XYZ file of C-alpha atoms in Angstrom:
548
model
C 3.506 21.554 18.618
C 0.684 20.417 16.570
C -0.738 23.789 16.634
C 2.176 25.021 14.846
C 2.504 22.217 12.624
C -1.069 23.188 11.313
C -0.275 27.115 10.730
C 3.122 26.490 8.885
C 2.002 23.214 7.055
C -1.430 24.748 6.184
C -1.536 28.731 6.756
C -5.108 27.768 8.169
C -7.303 30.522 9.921
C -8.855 29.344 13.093
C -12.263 28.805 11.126
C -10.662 26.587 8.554
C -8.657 24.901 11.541
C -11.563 23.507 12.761
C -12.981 21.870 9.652
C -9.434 20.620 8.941
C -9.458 18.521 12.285
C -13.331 17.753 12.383
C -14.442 17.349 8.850
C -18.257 17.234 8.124
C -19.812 14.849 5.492
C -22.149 17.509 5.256
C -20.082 19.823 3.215
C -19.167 17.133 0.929
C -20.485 18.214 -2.684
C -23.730 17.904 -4.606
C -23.220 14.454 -7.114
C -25.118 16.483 -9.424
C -22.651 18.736 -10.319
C -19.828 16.492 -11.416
C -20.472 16.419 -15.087
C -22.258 13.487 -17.143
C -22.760 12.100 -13.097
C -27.174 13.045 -12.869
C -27.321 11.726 -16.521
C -25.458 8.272 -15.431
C -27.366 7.948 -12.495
C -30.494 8.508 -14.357
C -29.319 5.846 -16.790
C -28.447 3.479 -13.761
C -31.974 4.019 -12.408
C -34.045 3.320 -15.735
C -32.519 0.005 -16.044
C -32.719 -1.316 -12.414
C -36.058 -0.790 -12.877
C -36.522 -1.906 -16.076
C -34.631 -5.202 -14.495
C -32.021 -4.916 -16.861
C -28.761 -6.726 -16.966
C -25.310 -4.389 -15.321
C -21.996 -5.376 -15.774
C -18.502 -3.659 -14.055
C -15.695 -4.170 -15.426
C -12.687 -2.546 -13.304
C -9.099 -2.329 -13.192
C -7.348 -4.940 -10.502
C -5.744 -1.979 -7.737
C -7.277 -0.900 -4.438
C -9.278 1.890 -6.327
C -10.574 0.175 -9.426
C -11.418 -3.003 -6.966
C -13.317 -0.545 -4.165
C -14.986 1.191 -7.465
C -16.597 -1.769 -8.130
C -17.834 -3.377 -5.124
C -19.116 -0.262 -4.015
C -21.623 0.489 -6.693
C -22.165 -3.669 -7.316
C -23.114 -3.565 -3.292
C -25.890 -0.143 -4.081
C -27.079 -1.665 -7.618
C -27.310 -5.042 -5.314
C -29.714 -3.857 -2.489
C -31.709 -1.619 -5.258
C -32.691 -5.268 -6.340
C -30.595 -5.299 -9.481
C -28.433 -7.761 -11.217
C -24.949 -6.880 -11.436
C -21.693 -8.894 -12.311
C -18.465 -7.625 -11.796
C -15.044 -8.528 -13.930
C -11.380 -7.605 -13.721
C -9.020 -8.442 -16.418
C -6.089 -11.096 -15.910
C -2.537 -8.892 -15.559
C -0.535 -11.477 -17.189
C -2.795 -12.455 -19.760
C -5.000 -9.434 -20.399
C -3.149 -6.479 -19.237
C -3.895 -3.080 -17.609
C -7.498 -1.762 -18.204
C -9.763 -2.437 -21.381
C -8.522 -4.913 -23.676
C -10.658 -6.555 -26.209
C -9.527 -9.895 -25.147
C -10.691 -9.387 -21.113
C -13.756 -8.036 -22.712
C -14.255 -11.312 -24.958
C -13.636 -13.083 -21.695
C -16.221 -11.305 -19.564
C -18.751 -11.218 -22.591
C -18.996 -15.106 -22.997
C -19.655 -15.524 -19.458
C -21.933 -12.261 -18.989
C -23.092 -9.792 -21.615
C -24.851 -7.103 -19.832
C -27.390 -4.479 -21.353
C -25.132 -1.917 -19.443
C -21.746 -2.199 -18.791
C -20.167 0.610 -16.018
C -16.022 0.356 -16.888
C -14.070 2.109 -13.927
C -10.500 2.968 -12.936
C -9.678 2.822 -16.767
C -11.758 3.451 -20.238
C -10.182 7.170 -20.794
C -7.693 5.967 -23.222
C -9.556 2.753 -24.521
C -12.069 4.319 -27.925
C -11.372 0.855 -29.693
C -12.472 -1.409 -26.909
C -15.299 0.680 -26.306
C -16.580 1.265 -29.999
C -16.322 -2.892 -29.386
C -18.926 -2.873 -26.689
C -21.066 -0.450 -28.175
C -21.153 -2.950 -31.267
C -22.178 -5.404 -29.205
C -25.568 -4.067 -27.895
C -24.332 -3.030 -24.756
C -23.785 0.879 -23.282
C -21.675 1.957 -21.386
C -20.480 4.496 -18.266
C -16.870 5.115 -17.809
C -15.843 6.800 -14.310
C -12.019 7.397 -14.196
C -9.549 9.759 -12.940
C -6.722 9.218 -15.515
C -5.995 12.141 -17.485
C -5.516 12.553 -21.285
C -4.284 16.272 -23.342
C -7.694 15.456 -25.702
C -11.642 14.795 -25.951
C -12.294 11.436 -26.613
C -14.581 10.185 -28.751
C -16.905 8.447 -27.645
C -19.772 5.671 -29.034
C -23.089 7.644 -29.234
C -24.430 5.866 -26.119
C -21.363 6.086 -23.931
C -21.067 8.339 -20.909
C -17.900 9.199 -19.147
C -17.639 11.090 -15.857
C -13.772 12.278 -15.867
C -13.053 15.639 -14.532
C -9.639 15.555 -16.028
C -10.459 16.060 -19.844
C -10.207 19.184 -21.590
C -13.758 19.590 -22.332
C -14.941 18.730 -18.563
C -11.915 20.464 -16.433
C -13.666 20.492 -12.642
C -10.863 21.389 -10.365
C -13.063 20.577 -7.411
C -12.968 16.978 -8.376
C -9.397 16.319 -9.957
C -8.147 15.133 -6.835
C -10.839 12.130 -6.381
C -9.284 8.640 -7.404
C -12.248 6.414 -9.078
C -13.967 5.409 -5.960
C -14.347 9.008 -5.090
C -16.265 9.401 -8.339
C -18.243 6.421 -8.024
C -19.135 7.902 -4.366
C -20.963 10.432 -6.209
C -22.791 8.366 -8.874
C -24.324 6.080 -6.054
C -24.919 9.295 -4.030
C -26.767 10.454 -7.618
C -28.507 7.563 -8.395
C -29.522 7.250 -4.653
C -31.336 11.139 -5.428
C -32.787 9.552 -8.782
C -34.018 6.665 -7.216
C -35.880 8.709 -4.502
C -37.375 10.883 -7.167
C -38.677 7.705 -9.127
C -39.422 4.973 -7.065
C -38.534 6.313 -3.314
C -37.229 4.703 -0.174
C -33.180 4.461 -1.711
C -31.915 5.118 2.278
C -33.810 2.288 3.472
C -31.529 0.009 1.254
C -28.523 1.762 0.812
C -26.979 3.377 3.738
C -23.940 5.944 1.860
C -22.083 6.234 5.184
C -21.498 2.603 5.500
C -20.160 2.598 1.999
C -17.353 5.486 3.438
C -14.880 2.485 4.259
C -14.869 1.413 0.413
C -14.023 4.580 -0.823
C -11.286 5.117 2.253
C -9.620 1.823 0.732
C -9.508 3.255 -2.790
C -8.513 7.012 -1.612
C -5.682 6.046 0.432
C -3.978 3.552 -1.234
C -4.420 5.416 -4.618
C -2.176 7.828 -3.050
C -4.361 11.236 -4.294
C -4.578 14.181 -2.045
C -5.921 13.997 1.183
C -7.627 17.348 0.901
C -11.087 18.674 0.442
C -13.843 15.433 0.083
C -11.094 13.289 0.039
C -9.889 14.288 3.753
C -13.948 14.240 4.654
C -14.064 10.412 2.860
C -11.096 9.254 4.687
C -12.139 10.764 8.114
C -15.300 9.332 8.523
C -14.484 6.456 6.295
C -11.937 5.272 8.906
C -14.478 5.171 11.507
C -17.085 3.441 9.164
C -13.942 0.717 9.063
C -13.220 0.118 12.256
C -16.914 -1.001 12.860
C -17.622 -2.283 8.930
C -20.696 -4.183 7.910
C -18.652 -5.852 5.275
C -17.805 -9.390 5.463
C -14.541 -8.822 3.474
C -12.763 -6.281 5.261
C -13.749 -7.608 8.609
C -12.244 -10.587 7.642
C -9.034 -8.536 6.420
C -8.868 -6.804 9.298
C -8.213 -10.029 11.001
C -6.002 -11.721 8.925
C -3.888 -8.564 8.922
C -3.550 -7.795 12.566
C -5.348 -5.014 12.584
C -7.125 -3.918 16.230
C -10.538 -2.148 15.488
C -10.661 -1.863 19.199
C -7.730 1.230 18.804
C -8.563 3.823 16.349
C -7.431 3.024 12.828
C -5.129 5.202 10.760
C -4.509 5.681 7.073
C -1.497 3.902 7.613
C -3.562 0.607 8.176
C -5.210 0.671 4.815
C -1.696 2.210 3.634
C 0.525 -0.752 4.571
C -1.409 -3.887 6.112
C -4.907 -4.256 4.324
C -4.378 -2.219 0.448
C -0.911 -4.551 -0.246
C -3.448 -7.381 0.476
C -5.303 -5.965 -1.867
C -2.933 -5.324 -4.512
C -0.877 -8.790 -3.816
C -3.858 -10.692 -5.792
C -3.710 -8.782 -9.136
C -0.178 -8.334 -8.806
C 0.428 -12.105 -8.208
C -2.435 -14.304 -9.033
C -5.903 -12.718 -9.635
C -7.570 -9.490 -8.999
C -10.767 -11.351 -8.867
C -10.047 -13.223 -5.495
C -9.722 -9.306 -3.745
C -13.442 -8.364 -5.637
C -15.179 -11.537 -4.438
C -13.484 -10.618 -1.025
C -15.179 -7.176 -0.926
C -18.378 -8.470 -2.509
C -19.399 -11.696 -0.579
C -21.691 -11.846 2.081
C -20.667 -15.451 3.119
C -18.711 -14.818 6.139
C -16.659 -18.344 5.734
C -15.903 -17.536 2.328
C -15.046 -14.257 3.395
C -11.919 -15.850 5.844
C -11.070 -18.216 3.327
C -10.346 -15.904 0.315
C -8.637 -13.409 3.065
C -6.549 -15.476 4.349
C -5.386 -16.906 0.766
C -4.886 -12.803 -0.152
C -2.378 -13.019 2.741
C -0.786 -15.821 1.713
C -0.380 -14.755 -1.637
C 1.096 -11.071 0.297
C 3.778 -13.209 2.107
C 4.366 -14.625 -1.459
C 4.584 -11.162 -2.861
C 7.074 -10.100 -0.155
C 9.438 -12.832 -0.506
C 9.887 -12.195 -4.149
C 9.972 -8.327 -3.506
C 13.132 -9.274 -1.070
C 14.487 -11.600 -3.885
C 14.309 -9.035 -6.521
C 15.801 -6.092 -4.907
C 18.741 -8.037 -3.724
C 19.398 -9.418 -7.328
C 18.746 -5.562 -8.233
C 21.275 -3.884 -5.933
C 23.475 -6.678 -7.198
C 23.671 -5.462 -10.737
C 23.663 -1.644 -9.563
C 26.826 -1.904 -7.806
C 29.310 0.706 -6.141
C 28.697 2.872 -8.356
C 25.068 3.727 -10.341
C 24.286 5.486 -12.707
C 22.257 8.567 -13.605
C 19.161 6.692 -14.301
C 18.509 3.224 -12.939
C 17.527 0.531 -15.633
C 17.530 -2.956 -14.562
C 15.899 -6.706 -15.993
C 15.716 -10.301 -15.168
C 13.668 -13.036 -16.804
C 13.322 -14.562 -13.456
C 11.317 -11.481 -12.161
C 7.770 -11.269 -11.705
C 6.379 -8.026 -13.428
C 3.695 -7.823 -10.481
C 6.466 -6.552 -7.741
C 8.794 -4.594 -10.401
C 7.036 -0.972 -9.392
C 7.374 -1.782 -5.619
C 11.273 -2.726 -6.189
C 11.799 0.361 -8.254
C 10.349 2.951 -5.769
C 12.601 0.930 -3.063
C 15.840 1.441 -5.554
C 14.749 5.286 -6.103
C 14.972 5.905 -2.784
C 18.026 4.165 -1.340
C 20.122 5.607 -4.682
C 18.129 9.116 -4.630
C 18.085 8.844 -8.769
C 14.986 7.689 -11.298
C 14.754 3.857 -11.416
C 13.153 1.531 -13.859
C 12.969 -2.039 -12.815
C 11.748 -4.968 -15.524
C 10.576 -8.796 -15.614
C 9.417 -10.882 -17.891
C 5.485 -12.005 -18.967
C 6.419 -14.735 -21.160
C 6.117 -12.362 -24.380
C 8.508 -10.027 -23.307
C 9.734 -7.149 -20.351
C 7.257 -5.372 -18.845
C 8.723 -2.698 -16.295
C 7.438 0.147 -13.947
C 9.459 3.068 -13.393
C 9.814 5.730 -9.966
C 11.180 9.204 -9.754
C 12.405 11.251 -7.301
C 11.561 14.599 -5.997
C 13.259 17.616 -8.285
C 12.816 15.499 -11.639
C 9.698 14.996 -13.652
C 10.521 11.164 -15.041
C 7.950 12.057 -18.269
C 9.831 15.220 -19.167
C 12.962 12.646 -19.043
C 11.179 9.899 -21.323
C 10.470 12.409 -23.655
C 13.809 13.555 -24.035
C 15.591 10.090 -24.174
C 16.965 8.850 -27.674
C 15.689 5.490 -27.265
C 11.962 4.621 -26.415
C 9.851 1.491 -25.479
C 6.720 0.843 -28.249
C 4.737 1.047 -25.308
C 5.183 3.402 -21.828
C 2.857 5.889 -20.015
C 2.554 7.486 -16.617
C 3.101 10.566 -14.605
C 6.013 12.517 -13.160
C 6.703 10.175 -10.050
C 5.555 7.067 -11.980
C 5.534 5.341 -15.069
C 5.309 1.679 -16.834
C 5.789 0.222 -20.163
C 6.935 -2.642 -22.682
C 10.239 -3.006 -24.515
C 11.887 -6.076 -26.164
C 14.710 -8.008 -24.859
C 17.489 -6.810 -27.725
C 16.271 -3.127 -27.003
C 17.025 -2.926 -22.944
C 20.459 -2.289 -23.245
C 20.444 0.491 -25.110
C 17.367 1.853 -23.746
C 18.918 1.755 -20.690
C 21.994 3.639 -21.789
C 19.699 6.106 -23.244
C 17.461 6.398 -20.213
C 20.317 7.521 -17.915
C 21.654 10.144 -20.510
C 18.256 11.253 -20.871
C 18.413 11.552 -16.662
C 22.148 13.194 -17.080
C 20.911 16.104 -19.880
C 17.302 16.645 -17.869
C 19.372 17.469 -14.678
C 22.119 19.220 -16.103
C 24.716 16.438 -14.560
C 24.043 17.073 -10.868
C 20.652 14.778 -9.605
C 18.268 17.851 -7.146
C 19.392 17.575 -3.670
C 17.740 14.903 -1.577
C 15.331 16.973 1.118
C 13.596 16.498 4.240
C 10.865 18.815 5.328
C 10.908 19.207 9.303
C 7.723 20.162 10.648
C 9.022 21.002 14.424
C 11.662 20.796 15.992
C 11.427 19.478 20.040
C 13.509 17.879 23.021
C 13.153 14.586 24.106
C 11.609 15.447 27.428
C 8.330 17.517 25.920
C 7.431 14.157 23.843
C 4.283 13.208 25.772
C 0.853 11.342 24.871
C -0.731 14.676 24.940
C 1.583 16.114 22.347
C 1.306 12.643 20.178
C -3.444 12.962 20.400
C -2.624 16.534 19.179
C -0.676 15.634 16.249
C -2.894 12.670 15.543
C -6.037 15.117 15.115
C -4.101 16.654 12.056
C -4.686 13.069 10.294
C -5.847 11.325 8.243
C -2.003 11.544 7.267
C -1.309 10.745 3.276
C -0.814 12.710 0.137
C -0.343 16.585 0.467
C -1.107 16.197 4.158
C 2.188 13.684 5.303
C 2.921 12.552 8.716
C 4.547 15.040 10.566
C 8.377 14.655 10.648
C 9.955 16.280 14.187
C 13.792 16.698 14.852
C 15.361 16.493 17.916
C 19.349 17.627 17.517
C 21.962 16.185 19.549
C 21.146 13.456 20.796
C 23.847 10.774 22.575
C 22.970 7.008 21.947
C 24.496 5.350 25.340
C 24.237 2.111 23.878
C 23.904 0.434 20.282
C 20.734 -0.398 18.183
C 19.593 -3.687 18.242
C 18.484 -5.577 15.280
C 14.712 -6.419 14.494
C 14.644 -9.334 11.881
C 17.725 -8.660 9.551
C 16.772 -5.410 7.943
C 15.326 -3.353 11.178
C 16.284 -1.413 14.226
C 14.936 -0.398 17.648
C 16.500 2.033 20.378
C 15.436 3.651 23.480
C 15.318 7.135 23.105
C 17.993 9.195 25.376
C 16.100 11.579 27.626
C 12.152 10.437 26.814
C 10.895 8.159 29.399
C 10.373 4.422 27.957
C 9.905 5.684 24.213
C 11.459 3.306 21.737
C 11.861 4.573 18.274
C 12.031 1.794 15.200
C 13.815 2.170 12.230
C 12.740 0.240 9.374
C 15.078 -0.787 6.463
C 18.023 0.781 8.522
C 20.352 -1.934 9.284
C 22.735 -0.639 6.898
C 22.587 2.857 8.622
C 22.823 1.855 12.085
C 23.285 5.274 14.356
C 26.463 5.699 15.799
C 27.199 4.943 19.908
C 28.555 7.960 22.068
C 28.991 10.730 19.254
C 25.914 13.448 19.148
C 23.567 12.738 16.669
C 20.249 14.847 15.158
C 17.066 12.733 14.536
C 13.867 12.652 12.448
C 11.283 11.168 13.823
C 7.280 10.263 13.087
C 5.707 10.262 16.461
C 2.493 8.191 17.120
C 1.040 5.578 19.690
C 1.294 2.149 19.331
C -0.620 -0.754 21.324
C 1.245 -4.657 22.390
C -1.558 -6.411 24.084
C -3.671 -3.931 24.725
C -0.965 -1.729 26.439
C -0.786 1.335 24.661
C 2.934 3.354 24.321
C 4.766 6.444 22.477
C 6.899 5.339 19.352
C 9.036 7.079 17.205
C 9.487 6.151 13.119
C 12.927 6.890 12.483
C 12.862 8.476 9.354
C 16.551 9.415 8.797
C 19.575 10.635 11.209
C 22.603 12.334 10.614
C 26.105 13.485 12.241
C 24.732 16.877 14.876
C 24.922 19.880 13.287
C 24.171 23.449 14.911
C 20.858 24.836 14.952
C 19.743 27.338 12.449
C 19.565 30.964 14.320
C-alpha cells in the first residue's frame, strides 16, 4: 500500500524513493548561498568577538519563538551576550512596532539587534533602530510584491523579495533560515577564531527548527523534510531543558517514536497558547533556560494557560455557530466583545470547515475588533478581499489565511460586503468540498506491517499529508460510543481489535446496520506501553459503488 501511495502521491523514481524515506542532513544546502546569509554571519562573528552587545527581537508563534532561542542558544555558547524580546499581542501587536521596540530598548539596547519572523514590511521601525545606534539583521519568510528599503547598515536574508527570488529556499519558515545563519556563522567562526563544533553542536539544534517547521505549516519537502526527519529524533532525546519539560507536561512518550503530529497538536499549541493568551515571553524563557525547575514551572503554567485557551476556544465557537444559524451565508463574518482576539483564527478555521465557506471570526482588544480570517480549498480569500466593496483600514494575509482591524460601526456592513464579495468570486456556487484518497483497502489487509510502511512516508504535514485510505461498505453491528461530548470510538467490522476515533463527530455519528464507506488515517498508538492499530476517522458517507 505504501508503495503505491509513494508513486501516485509523489511520481518518485526508485532513487528519489529512497532519499524521500531516509533523508540525509548531508544534502542539506550550503548557508552560504542563501543571499545576504555569509555577510550576516560575518557580521555576527565580528561582534561576538569584539564582545559586543546582541539583541533578538522575534515575533510570539512557534517559528518566530524557535528563531530566537536557536541562534540566542549558538551566540550563547560562542561566549556572547544576547537578550531576546517578543512584543506584547494585546498591547504591542504583530511584529515591529515602535512601541515594543521602546519597550525592549529601555531595558536592553544592543549594538546589534537580529529581528526574525517579521521586519519585511516594518522600514519605519527599522529606520527607528538604525537612528538609535544599533544595526540590524532581519531573517523572515513573509513575502512582499517590492524591494524594501532598507537603513544603510541593515541586512535582510528573505528569499521571497523580488530582488532575492531563491526558489530553493521559499519554502523555509524563519527557523529554517536562521538554521543557515548559525550553520554560516558556525563556518565564519571556524575561519576566524576555530573550534565553533566544540560549542555548538547544529544537530542538537534540529529539534528547534522541527518546532518552528511544523507548526508553521510550510512544506514538508526538500531541507524542510531533512529538518523535520532528523529533527524528530534530535527531540525525542533533546538536550533542552524546555522541551523536555514540555514533553512531560504534554504527555508525550519519547520512549515511542515521535511524529509531526506531536509538535502539530500537543507541544506547538503550548507554544502558541502564551502569546495568544498571556505572554509570548513565558514560551522563549521556556526554550532558553537551562534551570531545569524553572523549566517545569513555566511548562506547566504554558499548559495551564492551553487548558485556558481551549475552554474559551469551546466558548467561542458555540456562541459562533449560535449567530450562524440554519442557514449561513456565502462568507462567514462574525464578532463579540466578549471574545478574546488570541483564539479568533483557531475558531474561524473550525467554522470554515464544518460550513465548507470562507470565515472571519472577531473580538475585541479594548480599542477595537481585531479578527483572523480562513478559506477553503477552491477560493483564494485575498482575491475575495480585494474584490469586496467594503474594507478594514488594516488586513493582510495569504490565500488560506488572513487578519486585520475594523471598527465596531463598520462590521456590519463589512460583513455584508464580505459575503457578496465570496458570492461574485465564486460565481454563486462555493467549489465542491474534496477528499483525496490515497488507497483504497479491506479491513482484513490492515496490519502493523502495512501501518511501519506508511509511517516511513512521514514526517506527515504540508504538501506531504497523512495518508487518507477508504474502505467501502462497511456494516457497523453496533453504535458509536461517545468520548467526552464531542468524540467517537468504534470497533472496526472485519479488522481484528482495531478501534477507529472520530474526533469532533458527535454530530455525525455513523449509522447502525446500513453499509457505509470510510476514510480513515491509519497509525499506531501506545496505552501503557501496549502498542495497537488506530484508525482517524476522517469523514464517512452512505456506500456508494466502486469506481471501475
Amino acid at each position: 500500500m505504501a508503495a503505491r501511495i509513494l508513486v501516485h502521491r509523489l511520481g518518485k523514481t526508485l532513487e528519489q524513493a529512497e532519499e524521500w524515506i531516509s533523508p540525509r542532513l548531508e544534502n542539506i544546502l550550503d548557508p552560504f548561498t542563501l543571499l545576504h546569509c555569509e555577510e550576516a554571519a560575518a557580521r555576527l562573528t565580528q561582534f561576538l568577538r569584539e564582545k559586543k552587545s546582541i539583541g533578538v527581537f522575534s515575533d510570539y508563534d512557534v517559528d518566530g519563538i524557535s528563531s530566537a532561542a536557536l541562534i540566542s542558544c549558538a551566540i550563547r555558547d560562542l561566549g556572547g551576550e544576547v537578550e531576546a524580546f517578543v512584543p506584547d499581542r494585546l498591547e504591542e501587536g504583530y511584529g515591529l512596532s515602535i512601541a515594543a521596540l521602546e519597550r525592549s530598548f529601555a531595558d536592553y539596547q544592543p549594538d546589534l539587534l537580529l529581528v526574525l519572523d517579521c521586519g519585511t514590511r516594518s522600514e519605519v521601525e527599522l529606520e527607528w533602530i538604525a537612528k538609535q545606534g544599533t544595526q540590524v539583521i532581519v531573517v523572515d519568510h513573509h513575502s512582499r510584491n517590492d524591494q524594501p528599503k532598507l537603513p544603510e547598515d541593515c541586512l535582510m536574508i528573505n528569499p521571497h523579495l523580488p530582488e532575492q527570488l531563491q526558489p530553493e529556499f521559499q519554502n523555509h519558515c524563519t527557523v529554517g533560515l536562521v538554521f543557515k545563519l548559525v550553520h554560516a556563522l558556525l563556518r565564519k567562526w571556524d575561519e576566524c577564531v576555530g573550534g565553533a563544533r566544540d560549542r555548538v553542536n547544529l544537530k542538537e539544534l534540529l529539534d528547534l527548527v522541527a518546532m518552528g517547521t511544523v507548526a508553521d505549516l510550510v512544506p514538508l519537502r526538500g531541507e524542510n523534510r531533512v529538518f523535520v526527519h532528523h529533527g524528530l529524533k534530535q527531540l525525542a532525546k533533546t538536550n533542552n531543558h524546555g522541551l523536555r519539560a514540555l514533553l512531560q507536561v504534554s504527555d508525550v512518550d519519547v520512549n515511542n517514536p515521535l511524529s509531526s503530529s506531536d509538535i502539530g497538536f500537543r507541544l506547538g499549541p503550548r507554544i502558541n497558547a502564551g502569546g495568544r493568551i498571556e505572554t509570548g515571553a513565558l514560551a522563549l524563557d521556556l526554550l532558553m533556560t537551562k534551570d531545569n525547575r524553572l523549566a517545569f514551572d513555566l511548562a506547566r503554567k504554558l499548559d495551564t494557560v492551553n487548558s485556558n485557551r481551549r475552554s474559551m476556544e469551546r466558548r467561542v465557537s458555540g456562541k459562533a455557530i449560535e449567530m450562524i444559524g440554519e442557514e449561513p451565508p456565502m462568507g462567514i463574518v462574525v464578532w463579540d466583545r466578549d471574545w478574546h482576539p488570541g483564539v479568533v483564527g483557531i475558531v474561524a478555521g473550525r467554522l470554515a470547515r464544518k460550513y465548507h465557506r470562507p470565515a472571519i471570526v472577531l473580538g475585541w482588544d479594548g480599542t477595537g475588533f481585531k479578527g483572523s480570517g480562513r478559506g477553503i480549498s477552491g477560493l483564494d480569500l485575498l482575491e475575495v478581499m480585494q474584490t469586496c466593496t467594503v474594507k478594514p483600514p488594516k488586513w493582510g494575509g495569504h490565500p488560506a489565511a488572513m487578519g486585520m482591524s475594523i471598527e465596531e460601526e463598520d462590521l456590519p456592513a463589512f460583513a455584508e460586503a464580505f459575503s457578496a464579495a465570496v458570492t461574485s468570486e465564486c460565481g454563486g456556487k462555493l467549489p465542491p468540498k474534496k477528499l483525496r484518497i490515497d488507497a483504497v483497502t479491506e479491513p482484513s489487509a490492515i496490519s502493523r506491517h502495512e501501518i511501519l510502511e506508511i509511517e516511513a512516508l512521514g514526517p506527515f504535514g504540508q504538501e506531504n499529508p497523512e495518508p487518507i485510505v477508504a474502505i467501502h461498505g462497511v456494516r457497523l453491528e453496533e453504535p458509536a460510543r461517545l468520548m467526552g461530548r464531542d468524540h467517537i470510538r468504534f470497533n472496526l467490522p472485519g479488522a481484528s481489535g482495531i478501534q477507529v476515533i472520530g474526533w469532533r463527530m458527535a454530530e455525525r455519528m455513523p449509522p447502525v446496520g446500513s453499509e457505509i464507506d470510510l476514510a480513515l488515517r491509519l497509525s499506531r498508538s501506545w496505552w501503557r506501553g501496549r502498542e495497537s492499530v488506530r484508525g482517524e476517522l476522517v469523514d464517512w458517507r452512505q456506500a456508494e459503488p466502486l469506481p471501475s
